[in-house]
PDB file of C-alpha atoms in Angstrom:
ATOM      1  CA  MET A 245      14.440 -77.309-194.885  1.00  0.00           C
ATOM      2  CA  SER A 246      12.231 -79.380-192.760  1.00  0.00           C
ATOM      3  CA  HIS A 247      13.766 -82.303-190.544  1.00  0.00           C
ATOM      4  CA  GLU A 248      10.547 -83.755-189.565  1.00  0.00           C
ATOM      5  CA  HIS A 249      10.453 -86.546-192.061  1.00  0.00           C
ATOM      6  CA  PHE A 250      13.954 -87.539-190.833  1.00  0.00           C
ATOM      7  CA  TYR A 251      13.986 -90.387-188.347  1.00  0.00           C
ATOM      8  CA  SER A 252      16.692 -89.233-185.758  1.00  0.00           C
ATOM      9  CA  ARG A 253      16.926 -88.043-182.097  1.00  0.00           C
ATOM     10  CA  THR A 254      16.428 -84.492-183.648  1.00  0.00           C
ATOM     11  CA  ASN A 255      12.685 -85.404-183.862  1.00  0.00           C
ATOM     12  CA  GLY A 256      12.446 -86.731-180.556  1.00  0.00           C
ATOM     13  CA  PRO A 257      12.228 -88.458-178.261  1.00  0.00           C
ATOM     14  CA  THR A 258      10.698 -86.641-175.365  1.00  0.00           C
ATOM     15  CA  ILE A 259      10.674 -82.782-176.193  1.00  0.00           C
ATOM     16  CA  HIS A 260       9.568 -82.614-179.597  1.00  0.00           C
ATOM     17  CA  ARG A 261       7.955 -85.595-181.232  1.00  0.00           C
ATOM     18  CA  ILE A 262       5.774 -87.002-178.008  1.00  0.00           C
ATOM     19  CA  ASN A 263       3.755 -89.249-180.150  1.00  0.00           C
ATOM     20  CA  ARG A 264       6.777 -91.799-180.507  1.00  0.00           C
ATOM     21  CA  VAL A 265       6.903 -92.320-176.501  1.00  0.00           C
ATOM     22  CA  ARG A 266       4.162 -94.278-174.641  1.00  0.00           C
ATOM     23  CA  TYR A 267       5.270 -93.540-171.133  1.00  0.00           C
ATOM     24  CA  LEU A 268       8.371 -92.218-169.064  1.00  0.00           C
ATOM     25  CA  ASP A 269       9.972 -93.436-166.074  1.00  0.00           C
ATOM     26  CA  GLU A 270      10.920 -91.720-162.740  1.00  0.00           C
ATOM     27  CA  VAL A 271      14.459 -92.762-162.251  1.00  0.00           C
ATOM     28  CA  THR A 272      16.490 -92.218-159.113  1.00  0.00           C
ATOM     29  CA  PRO A 273      19.149 -91.546-157.750  1.00  0.00           C
ATOM     30  CA  ARG A 274      19.092 -88.504-160.286  1.00  0.00           C
ATOM     31  CA  HIS A 275      22.879 -88.504-160.900  1.00  0.00           C
ATOM     32  CA  LEU A 276      22.829 -91.970-162.560  1.00  0.00           C
ATOM     33  CA  ALA A 277      20.005 -91.214-164.617  1.00  0.00           C
ATOM     34  CA  GLY A 278      21.970 -90.469-167.609  1.00  0.00           C
ATOM     35  CA  GLY A 279      22.768 -87.226-170.126  1.00  0.00           C
ATOM     36  CA  GLY A 280      18.998 -86.848-171.108  1.00  0.00           C
ATOM     37  CA  ASP A 281      17.904 -84.264-173.934  1.00  0.00           C
ATOM     38  CA  PRO A 282      20.424 -81.389-174.092  1.00  0.00           C
ATOM     39  CA  ARG A 283      17.611 -79.219-175.406  1.00  0.00           C
ATOM     40  CA  HIS A 284      16.546 -79.083-171.664  1.00  0.00           C
ATOM     41  CA  VAL A 285      19.483 -76.693-171.281  1.00  0.00           C
ATOM     42  CA  THR A 286      20.124 -74.994-174.822  1.00  0.00           C
ATOM     43  CA  GLU A 287      16.325 -74.534-175.802  1.00  0.00           C
ATOM     44  CA  TYR A 288      15.895 -72.633-172.344  1.00  0.00           C
ATOM     45  CA  LEU A 289      18.840 -70.410-172.718  1.00  0.00           C
ATOM     46  CA  LEU A 290      18.015 -69.388-176.251  1.00  0.00           C
ATOM     47  CA  ALA A 291      14.390 -68.557-174.789  1.00  0.00           C
ATOM     48  CA  ALA A 292      16.043 -66.509-172.346  1.00  0.00           C
ATOM     49  CA  GLY A 293      17.975 -64.769-174.864  1.00  0.00           C
ATOM     50  CA  TRP A 294      21.060 -66.427-175.510  1.00  0.00           C
ATOM     51  CA  SER A 295      22.308 -66.383-179.219  1.00  0.00           C
ATOM     52  CA  ASN A 296      23.270 -69.202-181.254  1.00  0.00           C
ATOM     53  CA  HIS A 297      26.825 -68.939-182.843  1.00  0.00           C
ATOM     54  CA  SER A 298      26.897 -72.995-183.579  1.00  0.00           C
ATOM     55  CA  VAL A 299      28.731 -73.518-186.891  1.00  0.00           C
ATOM     56  CA  PRO A 300      26.053 -75.188-189.371  1.00  0.00           C
ATOM     57  CA  GLY A 301      27.115 -78.780-190.275  1.00  0.00           C
ATOM     58  CA  TYR A 302      29.566 -79.243-186.996  1.00  0.00           C
ATOM     59  CA  PRO A 303      28.224 -81.302-184.224  1.00  0.00           C
ATOM     60  CA  HIS A 304      28.637 -78.902-181.485  1.00  0.00           C
ATOM     61  CA  VAL A 305      26.437 -76.029-179.978  1.00  0.00           C
ATOM     62  CA  LEU A 306      28.024 -72.293-179.034  1.00  0.00           C
ATOM     63  CA  LEU A 307      25.786 -69.866-177.241  1.00  0.00           C
ATOM     64  CA  GLU A 308      26.401 -66.356-175.993  1.00  0.00           C
ATOM     65  CA  SER A 309      24.576 -64.586-173.031  1.00  0.00           C
ATOM     66  CA  PRO A 310      22.583 -61.702-173.934  1.00  0.00           C
ATOM     67  CA  ASP A 311      25.248 -59.124-172.480  1.00  0.00           C
ATOM     68  CA  ARG A 312      27.770 -61.099-174.438  1.00  0.00           C
ATOM     69  CA  LYS A 313      29.702 -61.926-171.167  1.00  0.00           C
ATOM     70  CA  LEU A 314      29.114 -65.710-171.042  1.00  0.00           C
ATOM     71  CA  HIS A 315      29.872 -68.771-173.347  1.00  0.00           C
ATOM     72  CA  LEU A 316      28.616 -71.880-173.685  1.00  0.00           C
ATOM     73  CA  ALA A 317      29.841 -74.720-175.549  1.00  0.00           C
ATOM     74  CA  LEU A 318      28.625 -78.186-175.838  1.00  0.00           C
ATOM     75  CA  GLU A 319      31.089 -80.402-177.832  1.00  0.00           C
ATOM     76  CA  PRO A 320      30.072 -83.929-177.550  1.00  0.00           C
ATOM     77  CA  THR A 321      32.917 -86.744-177.884  1.00  0.00           C
ATOM     78  CA  ALA A 322      32.964 -90.421-177.674  1.00  0.00           C
ATOM     79  CA  PRO A 323      33.428 -92.861-176.503  1.00  0.00           C
ATOM     80  CA  GLU A 324      35.744 -91.406-173.465  1.00  0.00           C
ATOM     81  CA  GLU A 325      33.191 -90.363-170.773  1.00  0.00           C
ATOM     82  CA  ARG A 326      35.832 -88.528-168.915  1.00  0.00           C
ATOM     83  CA  ASP A 327      35.807 -86.194-171.508  1.00  0.00           C
ATOM     84  CA  THR A 328      34.332 -82.882-171.148  1.00  0.00           C
ATOM     85  CA  TRP A 329      31.380 -82.131-173.072  1.00  0.00           C
ATOM     86  CA  TRP A 330      29.901 -78.941-171.721  1.00  0.00           C
ATOM     87  CA  ARG A 331      31.895 -76.021-170.726  1.00  0.00           C
ATOM     88  CA  ILE A 332      30.444 -72.283-169.334  1.00  0.00           C
ATOM     89  CA  HIS A 333      32.920 -69.499-168.726  1.00  0.00           C
ATOM     90  CA  PRO A 334      33.164 -65.771-169.345  1.00  0.00           C
ATOM     91  CA  ALA A 335      33.696 -64.766-172.968  1.00  0.00           C
ATOM     92  CA  SER A 336      37.119 -62.999-172.124  1.00  0.00           C
ATOM     93  CA  GLY A 337      38.949 -66.096-172.678  1.00  0.00           C
ATOM     94  CA  PRO A 338      38.719 -69.742-173.445  1.00  0.00           C
ATOM     95  CA  ASP A 339      38.114 -71.972-170.470  1.00  0.00           C
ATOM     96  CA  GLY A 340      37.690 -69.335-168.072  1.00  0.00           C
ATOM     97  CA  ASP A 341      41.453 -67.796-168.368  1.00  0.00           C
ATOM     98  CA  ALA A 342      40.224 -64.635-167.305  1.00  0.00           C
ATOM     99  CA  GLY A 343      37.522 -65.514-164.768  1.00  0.00           C
ATOM    100  CA  TRP A 344      35.922 -68.903-163.967  1.00  0.00           C
ATOM    101  CA  SER A 345      35.020 -71.906-165.821  1.00  0.00           C
ATOM    102  CA  ALA A 346      32.504 -74.925-165.165  1.00  0.00           C
ATOM    103  CA  HIS A 347      33.117 -78.192-167.034  1.00  0.00           C
ATOM    104  CA  PHE A 348      30.318 -81.079-167.069  1.00  0.00           C
ATOM    105  CA  GLY A 349      30.911 -84.548-168.529  1.00  0.00           C
ATOM    106  CA  GLY A 350      28.437 -86.256-171.230  1.00  0.00           C
ATOM    107  CA  HIS A 351      26.519 -88.362-168.742  1.00  0.00           C
ATOM    108  CA  THR A 352      25.717 -85.531-166.565  1.00  0.00           C
ATOM    109  CA  PRO A 353      21.892 -85.091-166.443  1.00  0.00           C
ATOM    110  CA  VAL A 354      20.952 -82.171-168.189  1.00  0.00           C
ATOM    111  CA  GLU A 355      18.732 -81.023-165.459  1.00  0.00           C
ATOM    112  CA  ILE A 356      21.270 -80.918-163.041  1.00  0.00           C
ATOM    113  CA  ILE A 357      23.808 -78.599-165.405  1.00  0.00           C
ATOM    114  CA  ALA A 358      20.568 -76.181-165.980  1.00  0.00           C
ATOM    115  CA  GLY A 359      20.317 -76.018-162.298  1.00  0.00           C
ATOM    116  CA  PHE A 360      23.788 -74.104-162.954  1.00  0.00           C
ATOM    117  CA  THR A 361      22.737 -72.196-166.530  1.00  0.00           C
ATOM    118  CA  GLY A 362      19.546 -71.190-165.202  1.00  0.00           C
ATOM    119  CA  ALA A 363      20.769 -69.402-162.519  1.00  0.00           C
ATOM    120  CA  LEU A 364      23.757 -67.406-164.511  1.00  0.00           C
ATOM    121  CA  SER A 365      21.253 -64.457-164.983  1.00  0.00           C
ATOM    122  CA  THR A 366      20.247 -64.490-161.372  1.00  0.00           C
ATOM    123  CA  PRO A 367      22.098 -61.713-159.077  1.00  0.00           C
ATOM    124  CA  THR A 368      24.483 -63.361-156.937  1.00  0.00           C
ATOM    125  CA  PRO A 369      23.482 -62.893-153.241  1.00  0.00           C
ATOM    126  CA  ALA A 370      25.884 -61.157-151.353  1.00  0.00           C
ATOM    127  CA  GLN A 371      25.875 -63.281-148.287  1.00  0.00           C
ATOM    128  CA  THR A 372      26.298 -66.697-149.981  1.00  0.00           C
ATOM    129  CA  GLN A 373      29.011 -68.437-148.188  1.00  0.00           C
ATOM    130  CA  THR A 374      30.622 -71.833-148.673  1.00  0.00           C
ATOM    131  CA  ALA A 375      28.938 -73.179-145.151  1.00  0.00           C
ATOM    132  CA  ASP A 376      25.710 -72.441-147.136  1.00  0.00           C
ATOM    133  CA  LEU A 377      26.500 -74.472-150.214  1.00  0.00           C
ATOM    134  CA  TRP A 378      27.660 -77.265-147.898  1.00  0.00           C
ATOM    135  CA  HIS A 379      24.357 -77.050-146.004  1.00  0.00           C
ATOM    136  CA  ILE A 380      22.288 -77.613-149.289  1.00  0.00           C
ATOM    137  CA  ALA A 381      23.965 -81.024-149.546  1.00  0.00           C
ATOM    138  CA  GLU A 382      23.971 -82.059-145.861  1.00  0.00           C
ATOM    139  CA  SER A 383      20.186 -81.142-145.524  1.00  0.00           C
ATOM    140  CA  ARG A 384      19.417 -83.636-148.625  1.00  0.00           C
ATOM    141  CA  GLY A 385      21.100 -86.345-146.554  1.00  0.00           C
ATOM    142  CA  TRP A 386      24.790 -86.110-148.324  1.00  0.00           C
ATOM    143  CA  ALA A 387      27.441 -87.095-145.655  1.00  0.00           C
ATOM    144  CA  LYS A 388      29.779 -84.574-145.170  1.00  0.00           C
ATOM    145  CA  GLN A 389      33.455 -85.326-144.152  1.00  0.00           C
ATOM    146  CA  SER A 390      37.272 -84.845-144.519  1.00  0.00           C
ATOM    147  CA  VAL A 391      39.474 -86.782-146.287  1.00  0.00           C
ATOM    148  CA  ASP A 392      43.551 -85.543-146.681  1.00  0.00           C
ATOM    149  CA  GLY A 393      42.156 -82.079-145.773  1.00  0.00           C
ATOM    150  CA  ASP A 394      39.800 -81.798-148.596  1.00  0.00           C
ATOM    151  CA  GLN A 395      35.971 -81.289-147.417  1.00  0.00           C
ATOM    152  CA  MET A 396      33.454 -83.778-149.079  1.00  0.00           C
ATOM    153  CA  ALA A 397      30.052 -84.756-149.092  1.00  0.00           C
ATOM    154  CA  LEU A 398      28.997 -88.491-150.206  1.00  0.00           C
ATOM    155  CA  SER A 399      25.446 -89.076-151.456  1.00  0.00           C
ATOM    156  CA  PRO A 400      23.476 -91.752-149.558  1.00  0.00           C
ATOM    157  CA  ASP A 401      23.813 -94.247-152.037  1.00  0.00           C
ATOM    158  CA  GLU A 402      27.567 -93.660-151.870  1.00  0.00           C
ATOM    159  CA  THR A 403      27.707 -93.261-155.781  1.00  0.00           C
ATOM    160  CA  ALA A 404      28.727 -89.588-155.901  1.00  0.00           C
ATOM    161  CA  ILE A 405      30.962 -87.314-154.202  1.00  0.00           C
ATOM    162  CA  LEU A 406      30.744 -83.549-153.749  1.00  0.00           C
ATOM    163  CA  ALA A 407      34.467 -82.081-152.869  1.00  0.00           C
ATOM    164  CA  ARG A 408      35.932 -78.590-152.529  1.00  0.00           C
ATOM    165  CA  VAL A 409      39.588 -79.164-153.563  1.00  0.00           C
ATOM    166  CA  GLN A 410      42.425 -76.528-154.002  1.00  0.00           C
ATOM    167  CA  THR A 411      44.396 -76.891-157.057  1.00  0.00           C
ATOM    168  CA  LEU A 412      47.039 -75.007-158.876  1.00  0.00           C
ATOM    169  CA  THR A 413      46.534 -72.863-161.863  1.00  0.00           C
ATOM    170  CA  PHE A 414      49.411 -72.041-163.751  1.00  0.00           C
ATOM    171  CA  ALA A 415      47.496 -70.159-167.221  1.00  0.00           C
ATOM    172  CA  GLY A 416      48.726 -66.761-167.407  1.00  0.00           C
ATOM    173  CA  THR A 417      51.250 -67.336-164.766  1.00  0.00           C
ATOM    174  CA  ARG A 418      55.199 -66.340-165.027  1.00  0.00           C
ATOM    175  CA  ASP A 419      58.030 -68.625-163.597  1.00  0.00           C
ATOM    176  CA  ASN A 420      55.765 -71.645-163.631  1.00  0.00           C
ATOM    177  CA  VAL A 421      54.503 -70.483-160.376  1.00  0.00           C
ATOM    178  CA  GLY A 422      50.858 -71.798-159.900  1.00  0.00           C
ATOM    179  CA  THR A 423      48.147 -69.723-158.408  1.00  0.00           C
ATOM    180  CA  PRO A 424      46.015 -71.868-155.868  1.00  0.00           C
ATOM    181  CA  THR A 425      42.333 -71.840-157.018  1.00  0.00           C
ATOM    182  CA  TRP A 426      39.360 -73.605-155.358  1.00  0.00           C
ATOM    183  CA  ARG A 427      37.072 -75.701-157.263  1.00  0.00           C
ATOM    184  CA  TRP A 428      33.898 -77.517-156.398  1.00  0.00           C
ATOM    185  CA  LYS A 429      34.360 -81.384-158.043  1.00  0.00           C
ATOM    186  CA  THR A 430      31.517 -84.073-158.272  1.00  0.00           C
ATOM    187  CA  GLU A 431      32.924 -87.649-159.277  1.00  0.00           C
ATOM    188  CA  VAL A 432      30.124 -90.372-160.000  1.00  0.00           C
ATOM    189  CA  SER A 433      31.094 -93.760-160.160  1.00  0.00           C
ATOM    190  CA  LEU A 434      29.988 -97.308-159.176  1.00  0.00           C
ATOM    191  CA  PRO A 435      31.841-100.216-157.491  1.00  0.00           C
ATOM    192  CA  ARG A 436      33.040-103.131-159.608  1.00  0.00           C
ATOM    193  CA  ALA A 437      33.795-106.877-158.525  1.00  0.00           C
ATOM    194  CA  ASP A 438      37.473-106.127-158.659  1.00  0.00           C
ATOM    195  CA  GLY A 439      37.320-103.623-156.109  1.00  0.00           C
ATOM    196  CA  ARG A 440      37.855-100.539-158.434  1.00  0.00           C
ATOM    197  CA  ARG A 441      35.089 -97.882-159.458  1.00  0.00           C
ATOM    198  CA  GLN A 442      33.476 -97.833-162.683  1.00  0.00           C
ATOM    199  CA  TRP A 443      33.656 -93.923-163.900  1.00  0.00           C
ATOM    200  CA  LEU A 444      30.151 -92.345-165.117  1.00  0.00           C
ATOM    201  CA  TRP A 445      30.694 -88.793-165.028  1.00  0.00           C
ATOM    202  CA  GLY A 446      32.149 -85.633-163.196  1.00  0.00           C
ATOM    203  CA  ALA A 447      31.749 -81.971-163.286  1.00  0.00           C
ATOM    204  CA  THR A 448      34.377 -79.297-162.092  1.00  0.00           C
ATOM    205  CA  LEU A 449      33.221 -75.848-161.190  1.00  0.00           C
ATOM    206  CA  ASP A 450      35.509 -72.733-160.021  1.00  0.00           C
ATOM    207  CA  ASP A 451      34.783 -71.679-156.681  1.00  0.00           C
ATOM    208  CA  THR A 452      34.814 -67.911-158.167  1.00  0.00           C
ATOM    209  CA  ALA A 453      31.653 -68.717-160.451  1.00  0.00           C
ATOM    210  CA  PRO A 454      28.496 -66.963-159.833  1.00  0.00           C
ATOM    211  CA  ALA A 455      27.225 -68.233-155.924  1.00  0.00           C
ATOM    212  CA  ALA A 456      23.775 -68.378-157.497  1.00  0.00           C
ATOM    213  CA  ALA A 457      25.000 -70.623-160.086  1.00  0.00           C
ATOM    214  CA  LEU A 458      27.065 -72.847-157.693  1.00  0.00           C
ATOM    215  CA  ALA A 459      23.959 -73.226-155.341  1.00  0.00           C
ATOM    216  CA  GLY A 460      21.874 -74.261-158.339  1.00  0.00           C
ATOM    217  CA  PHE A 461      23.800 -76.829-158.967  1.00  0.00           C
ATOM    218  CA  ILE A 462      24.350 -78.148-155.803  1.00  0.00           C
ATOM    219  CA  THR A 463      20.503 -77.856-155.028  1.00  0.00           C
ATOM    220  CA  SER A 464      19.785 -80.094-158.303  1.00  0.00           C
ATOM    221  CA  LEU A 465      22.732 -82.407-157.948  1.00  0.00           C
ATOM    222  CA  THR A 466      21.489 -83.375-154.313  1.00  0.00           C
ATOM    223  CA  SER A 467      17.622 -83.199-154.655  1.00  0.00           C
ATOM    224  CA  PRO A 468      15.975 -86.533-153.646  1.00  0.00           C
ATOM    225  CA  ALA A 469      13.182 -85.878-156.731  1.00  0.00           C
ATOM    226  CA  PRO A 470      13.534 -88.307-159.412  1.00  0.00           C
ATOM    227  CA  LEU A 471      14.179 -87.286-163.126  1.00  0.00           C
ATOM    228  CA  LEU A 472      11.983 -88.181-166.097  1.00  0.00           C
ATOM    229  CA  ARG A 473      13.392 -90.646-168.632  1.00  0.00           C
ATOM    230  CA  ASP A 474      12.302 -92.768-171.680  1.00  0.00           C
ATOM    231  CA  GLU A 475      13.388 -95.929-173.098  1.00  0.00           C
ATOM    232  CA  GLY A 476      17.081 -95.576-174.172  1.00  0.00           C
ATOM    233  CA  GLN A 477      18.099 -92.075-172.042  1.00  0.00           C
ATOM    234  CA  THR A 478      19.406 -94.154-169.084  1.00  0.00           C
ATOM    235  CA  ILE A 479      22.842 -95.333-168.497  1.00  0.00           C
ATOM    236  CA  GLY A 480      23.220 -99.203-169.479  1.00  0.00           C
ATOM    237  CA  HIS A 481      25.770-100.268-166.914  1.00  0.00           C
ATOM    238  CA  THR A 482      24.493 -99.100-163.444  1.00  0.00           C
ATOM    239  CA  PHE A 483      24.408-102.619-162.226  1.00  0.00           C
ATOM    240  CA  GLY A 484      20.810-102.174-160.268  1.00  0.00           C
ATOM    241  CA  TYR A 485      21.903 -98.924-158.458  1.00  0.00           C
ATOM    242  CA  LEU A 486      19.249 -96.901-160.654  1.00  0.00           C
ATOM    243  CA  HIS A 487      15.526 -97.310-159.798  1.00  0.00           C
ATOM    244  CA  SER A 488      12.719 -96.700-162.099  1.00  0.00           C
ATOM    245  CA  THR A 489       8.964 -96.684-161.748  1.00  0.00           C
ATOM    246  CA  ARG A 490       6.420 -96.034-164.286  1.00  0.00           C
ATOM    247  CA  SER A 491       5.726 -92.111-163.931  1.00  0.00           C
ATOM    248  CA  PRO A 492       2.035 -90.707-163.836  1.00  0.00           C
ATOM    249  CA  ILE A 493       3.356 -87.894-165.974  1.00  0.00           C
ATOM    250  CA  ALA A 494       2.374 -88.651-169.592  1.00  0.00           C
ATOM    251  CA  PRO A 495       4.872 -87.549-172.388  1.00  0.00           C
ATOM    252  CA  GLU A 496       2.479 -85.004-173.515  1.00  0.00           C
ATOM    253  CA  GLN A 497       2.438 -83.414-170.035  1.00  0.00           C
ATOM    254  CA  ASN A 498       6.205 -83.410-169.717  1.00  0.00           C
ATOM    255  CA  TYR A 499       6.205 -81.560-173.393  1.00  0.00           C
ATOM    256  CA  ARG A 500       3.956 -78.840-171.798  1.00  0.00           C
ATOM    257  CA  ARG A 501       5.814 -78.454-168.944  1.00  0.00           C
ATOM    258  CA  HIS A 502       9.028 -77.745-171.356  1.00  0.00           C
ATOM    259  CA  LEU A 503       6.938 -75.253-173.223  1.00  0.00           C
ATOM    260  CA  GLN A 504       6.128 -73.536-169.994  1.00  0.00           C
ATOM    261  CA  ARG A 505       9.560 -73.236-169.094  1.00  0.00           C
ATOM    262  CA  LEU A 506      10.487 -71.520-172.207  1.00  0.00           C
ATOM    263  CA  GLU A 507       7.640 -69.012-172.058  1.00  0.00           C
ATOM    264  CA  ASP A 508       8.867 -68.313-168.660  1.00  0.00           C
ATOM    265  CA  ALA A 509      12.108 -67.847-169.630  1.00  0.00           C
ATOM    266  CA  GLN A 510      10.910 -65.581-172.726  1.00  0.00           C
ATOM    267  CA  ARG A 511       8.772 -63.722-170.283  1.00  0.00           C
ATOM    268  CA  THR A 512      12.097 -62.790-167.866  1.00  0.00           C
ATOM    269  CA  ARG A 513      14.555 -62.502-170.756  1.00  0.00           C
ATOM    270  CA  PRO A 514      16.681 -59.126-170.263  1.00  0.00           C
ATOM    271  CA  PRO A 515      16.330 -56.578-173.388  1.00  0.00           C
ATOM    272  CA  ALA A 516      18.704 -57.208-176.370  1.00  0.00           C
ATOM    273  CA  PRO A 517      22.098 -55.146-176.061  1.00  0.00           C
ATOM    274  CA  PRO A 518      22.818 -52.866-178.977  1.00  0.00           C
ATOM    275  CA  SER A 519      23.799 -54.689-181.990  1.00  0.00           C
ATOM    276  CA  ALA A 520      27.495 -54.677-182.611  1.00  0.00           C
ATOM    277  CA  GLY A 521      27.278 -56.446-185.828  1.00  0.00           C
ATOM    278  CA  PRO A 522      27.293 -60.538-186.244  1.00  0.00           C
ATOM    279  CA  ALA A 523      29.290 -62.322-184.288  1.00  0.00           C
ATOM    280  CA  SER A 524      31.956 -64.854-186.220  1.00  0.00           C
ATOM    281  CA  PRO A 525      31.040 -68.259-185.647  1.00  0.00           C
ATOM    282  CA  THR A 526      34.579 -69.403-186.541  1.00  0.00           C
ATOM    283  CA  GLY A 527      35.831 -67.085-184.088  1.00  0.00           C
ATOM    284  CA  MET A 528      33.790 -68.089-181.049  1.00  0.00           C
ATOM    285  CA  ALA A 529      34.675 -71.481-182.058  1.00  0.00           C
ATOM    286  CA  HIS A 530      38.367 -70.984-181.677  1.00  0.00           C
ATOM    287  CA  ARG A 531      37.669 -69.126-178.518  1.00  0.00           C
ATOM    288  CA  THR A 532      36.115 -72.145-176.720  1.00  0.00           C
ATOM    289  CA  LYS A 533      38.301 -74.657-178.316  1.00  0.00           C
ATOM    290  CA  ARG A 534      39.976 -76.946-175.640  1.00  0.00           C
ATOM    291  CA  ARG A 535      43.598 -76.633-175.580  1.00  0.00           C
TER     292      ARG A 535
END
């Protein structure tokens, strides 16, 4: 059944139905630009050979990598902004119990998430070190500092923090003894008149995630380049911290750029593995369900 006669976000506004968008804005800093269109992530992965195991009629997306080793789940929840919308982890267990996991909040710009997911098929550089990841942020003007023993970097506008922290993981352990785990955490918030902070979004990525993907995330997070947004895609409560200018890039050009990304992904996609029969959508949904 065609959906084009329905007036909905499925038909637009930016990626597909460009005739409904008259112009785009370039917004900075990018971590305040709002979530954007999730198809920037999902359509690229599908073009790269990921398979779709989403349950028809249920408002989520379940994707599996071509080698069936990775799962991505997009499960929007509202209105609590601290909830995790995006989860990526090995297929061996929910939330990466047998490996690593990466979680992103609902207002995380999809371009920043794509920095992580787009690099998952890239071979992990053998020499990538933690210092190399910090260097990416510092080279973009993020000020590195140490607070209570944790290393972190503050964005130039002081609304985002990138930190590497140690936590205890109890999943799969006995005698209630936690396992120390290093994680990269990002928190984006704005100051309020009462001295507190207005939370916008957060992300948590295990230090054991592929190094290329971690580098891709930090590279995209800290980039000074603006993001393109149309009316209604930006966060409405940024209190003047968000800056935008009319972009010289027309919606048609942006649409062609998106198609080019998909074509590039299709050209470099790995060969499909031998078929093992159709995966159970409900089974995958159970494996990715938040506990």
